[in-house]
Short mmCIF file of C-alpha atoms in Angstrom, two decimals:
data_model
loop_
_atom_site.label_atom_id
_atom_site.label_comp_id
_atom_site.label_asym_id
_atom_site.label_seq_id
_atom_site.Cartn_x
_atom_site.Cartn_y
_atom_site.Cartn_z
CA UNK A 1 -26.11 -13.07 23.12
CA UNK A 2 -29.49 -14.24 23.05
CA UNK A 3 -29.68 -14.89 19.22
CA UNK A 4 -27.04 -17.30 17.86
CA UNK A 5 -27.04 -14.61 14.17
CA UNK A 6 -27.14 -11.22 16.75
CA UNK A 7 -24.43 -9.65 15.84
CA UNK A 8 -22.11 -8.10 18.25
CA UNK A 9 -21.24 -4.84 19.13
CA UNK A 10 -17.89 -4.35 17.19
CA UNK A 11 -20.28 -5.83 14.16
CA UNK A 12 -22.90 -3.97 14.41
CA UNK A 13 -20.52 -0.77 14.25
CA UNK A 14 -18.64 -1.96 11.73
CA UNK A 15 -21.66 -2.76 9.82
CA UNK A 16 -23.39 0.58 10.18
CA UNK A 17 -20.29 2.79 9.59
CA UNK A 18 -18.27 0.42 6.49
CA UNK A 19 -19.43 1.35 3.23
CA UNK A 20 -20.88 -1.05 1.33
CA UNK A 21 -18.99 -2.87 -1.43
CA UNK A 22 -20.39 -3.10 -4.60
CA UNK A 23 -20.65 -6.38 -7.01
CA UNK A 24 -18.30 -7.64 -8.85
CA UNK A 25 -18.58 -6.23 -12.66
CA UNK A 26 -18.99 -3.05 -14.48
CA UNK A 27 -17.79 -0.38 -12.74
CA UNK A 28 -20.84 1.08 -11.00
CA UNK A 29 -19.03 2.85 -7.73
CA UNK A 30 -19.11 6.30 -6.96
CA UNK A 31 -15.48 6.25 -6.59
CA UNK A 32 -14.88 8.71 -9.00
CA UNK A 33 -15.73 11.08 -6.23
CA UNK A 34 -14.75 9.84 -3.29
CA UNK A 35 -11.01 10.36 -1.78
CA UNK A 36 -8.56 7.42 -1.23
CA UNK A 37 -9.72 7.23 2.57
CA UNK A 38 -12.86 5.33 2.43
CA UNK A 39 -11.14 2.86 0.53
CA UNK A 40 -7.80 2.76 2.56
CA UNK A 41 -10.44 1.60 5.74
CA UNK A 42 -12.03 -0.95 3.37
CA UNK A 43 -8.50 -2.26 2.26
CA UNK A 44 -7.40 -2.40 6.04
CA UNK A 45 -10.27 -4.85 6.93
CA UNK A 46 -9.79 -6.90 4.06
CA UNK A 47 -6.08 -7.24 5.22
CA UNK A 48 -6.52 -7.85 8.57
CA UNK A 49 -9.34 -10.49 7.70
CA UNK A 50 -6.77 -12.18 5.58
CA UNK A 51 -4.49 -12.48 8.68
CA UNK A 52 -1.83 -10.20 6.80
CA UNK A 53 1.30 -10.05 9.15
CA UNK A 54 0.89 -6.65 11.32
CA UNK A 55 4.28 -4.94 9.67
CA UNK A 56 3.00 -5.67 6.11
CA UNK A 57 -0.04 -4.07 6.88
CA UNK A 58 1.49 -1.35 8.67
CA UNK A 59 3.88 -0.55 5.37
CA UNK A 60 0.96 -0.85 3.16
CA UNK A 61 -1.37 1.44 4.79
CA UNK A 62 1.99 3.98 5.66
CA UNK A 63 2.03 3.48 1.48
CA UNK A 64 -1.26 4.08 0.41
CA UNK A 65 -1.67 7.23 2.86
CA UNK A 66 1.63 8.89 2.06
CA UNK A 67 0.33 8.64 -1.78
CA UNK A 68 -2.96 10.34 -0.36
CA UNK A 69 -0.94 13.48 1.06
CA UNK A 70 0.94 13.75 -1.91
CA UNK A 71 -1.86 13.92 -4.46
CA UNK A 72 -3.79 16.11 -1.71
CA UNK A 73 -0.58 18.34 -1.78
CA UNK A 74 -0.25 18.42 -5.27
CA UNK A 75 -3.72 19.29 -5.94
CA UNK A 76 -4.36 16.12 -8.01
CA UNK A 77 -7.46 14.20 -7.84
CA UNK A 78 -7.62 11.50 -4.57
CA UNK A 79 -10.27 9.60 -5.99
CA UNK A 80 -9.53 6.14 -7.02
CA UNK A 81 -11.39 6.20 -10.53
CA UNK A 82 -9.72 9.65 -11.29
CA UNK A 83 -6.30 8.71 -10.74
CA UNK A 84 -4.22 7.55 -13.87
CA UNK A 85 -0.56 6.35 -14.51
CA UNK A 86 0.74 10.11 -14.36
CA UNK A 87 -0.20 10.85 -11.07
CA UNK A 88 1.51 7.50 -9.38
CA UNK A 89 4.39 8.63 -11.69
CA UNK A 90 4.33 12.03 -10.15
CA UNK A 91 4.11 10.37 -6.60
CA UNK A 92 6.97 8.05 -7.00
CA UNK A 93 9.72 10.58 -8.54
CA UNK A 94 8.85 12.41 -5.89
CA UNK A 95 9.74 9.31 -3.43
CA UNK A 96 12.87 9.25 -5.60
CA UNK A 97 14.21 12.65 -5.07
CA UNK A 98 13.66 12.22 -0.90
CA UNK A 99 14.02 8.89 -0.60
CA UNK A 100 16.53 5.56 -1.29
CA UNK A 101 14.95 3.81 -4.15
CA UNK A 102 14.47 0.61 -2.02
CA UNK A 103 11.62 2.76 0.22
CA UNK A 104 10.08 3.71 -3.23
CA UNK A 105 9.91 0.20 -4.90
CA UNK A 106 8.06 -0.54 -1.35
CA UNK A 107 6.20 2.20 -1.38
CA UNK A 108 5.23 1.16 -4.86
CA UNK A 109 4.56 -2.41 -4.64
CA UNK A 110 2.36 -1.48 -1.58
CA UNK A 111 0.41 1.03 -3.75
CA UNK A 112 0.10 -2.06 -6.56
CA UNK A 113 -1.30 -4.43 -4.14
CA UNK A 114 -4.15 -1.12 -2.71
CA UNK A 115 -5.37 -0.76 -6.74
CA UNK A 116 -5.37 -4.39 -7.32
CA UNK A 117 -7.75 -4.74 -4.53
CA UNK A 118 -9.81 -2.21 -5.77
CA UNK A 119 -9.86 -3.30 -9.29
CA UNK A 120 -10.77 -6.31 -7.61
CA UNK A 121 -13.42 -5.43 -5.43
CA UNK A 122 -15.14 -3.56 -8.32
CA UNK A 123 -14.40 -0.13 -6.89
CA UNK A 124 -11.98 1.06 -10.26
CA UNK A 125 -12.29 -0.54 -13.85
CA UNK A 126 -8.64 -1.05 -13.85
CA UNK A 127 -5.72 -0.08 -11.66
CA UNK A 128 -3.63 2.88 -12.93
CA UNK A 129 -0.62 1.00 -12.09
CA UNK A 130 -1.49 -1.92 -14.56
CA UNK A 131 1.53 -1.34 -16.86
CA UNK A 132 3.55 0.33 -14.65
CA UNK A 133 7.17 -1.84 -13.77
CA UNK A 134 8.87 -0.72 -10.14
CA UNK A 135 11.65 1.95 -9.97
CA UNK A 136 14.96 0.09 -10.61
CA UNK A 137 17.02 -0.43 -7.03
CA UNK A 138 20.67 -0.79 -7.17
CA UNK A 139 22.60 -2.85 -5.90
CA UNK A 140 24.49 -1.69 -2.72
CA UNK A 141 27.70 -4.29 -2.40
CA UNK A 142 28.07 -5.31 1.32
CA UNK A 143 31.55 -4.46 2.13
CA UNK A 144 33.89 -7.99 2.91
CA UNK A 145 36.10 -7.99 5.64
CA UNK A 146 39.69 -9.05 4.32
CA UNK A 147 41.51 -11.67 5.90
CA UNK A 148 43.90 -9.38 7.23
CA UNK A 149 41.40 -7.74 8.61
CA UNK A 150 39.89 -10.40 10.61
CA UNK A 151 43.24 -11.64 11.34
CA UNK A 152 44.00 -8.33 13.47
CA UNK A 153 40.23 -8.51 14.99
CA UNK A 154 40.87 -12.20 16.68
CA UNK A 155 44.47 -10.93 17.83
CA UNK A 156 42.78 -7.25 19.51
CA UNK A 157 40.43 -9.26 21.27
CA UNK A 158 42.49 -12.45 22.18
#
């Protein structure tokens, strides 16, 4: 580099194809018409530049882009300013009826953390998930093995 402030290649990409975030305050984004995707890249960056593990962002971005599908498939709006309580209700029964309720309460604490960060960032006046509480997980007892059990374990193998 022959500037010290010349920004690299990778930067200079990033730079020209990132949408711009906008300031802090009053809800000014036009992300009442633009899908989850945009934001899902802008979310990814933040993570990684927070030094997020690789599997938590990994599960988070699985999250946010299986809620995508499902609001694409269920003809319900993808934009982040359209989307209200109802619709992340809608996604997560839906979790519920194909899937262990441990996946959803991941799938919906990931989903949490992708509105916070947009309430955050400015891009939503509030997250539609703001009063929303986790679906309830059971809990699975891990079976014990008896003493007798163990007993006739050590004696197979001895």
């Amino acid at each position: 580099m022959d500037n010290f402030f010349e920004l690299s290649e990778g930067a200079r990409v990033a730079e020209a194809t990132t949408p711009k975030r906008k300031s802090k305050g009053p809800n000014t984004s036009p992300s009442l018409g633009e899908g989850l995707g945009v934001h899902i890249g802008l979310w990814e960056r933040s993570l990684r530049a927070a030094n997020r593990s690789a599997k938590t962002v990994q599960v988070y971005l699985e999250s946010v882009r299986q809620l995508e599908r499902f609001l694409e498939a269920s003809s319900l709006p993808t934009a982040p300013g359209a989307l209200r309580r109802e619709h992340i209700e809608a996604w997560i029964e839906d979790l519920l009826g194909r899937c262990k309720p441990a996946t959803a309460s991941v799938r919906f604490r990931s989903a949490q953390q992708f509105f916070k960060f947009l309430a955050e960032e400015g891009e939503i006046d509030a997250s539609p998930m703001r009063t929303m509480r986790p679906p309830l997980v059971p809990e699975q007892p891990v079976a014990v093995v008896s003493t007798d059990e163990l007993e006739r374990l050590i004696r197979s193998v001895s």
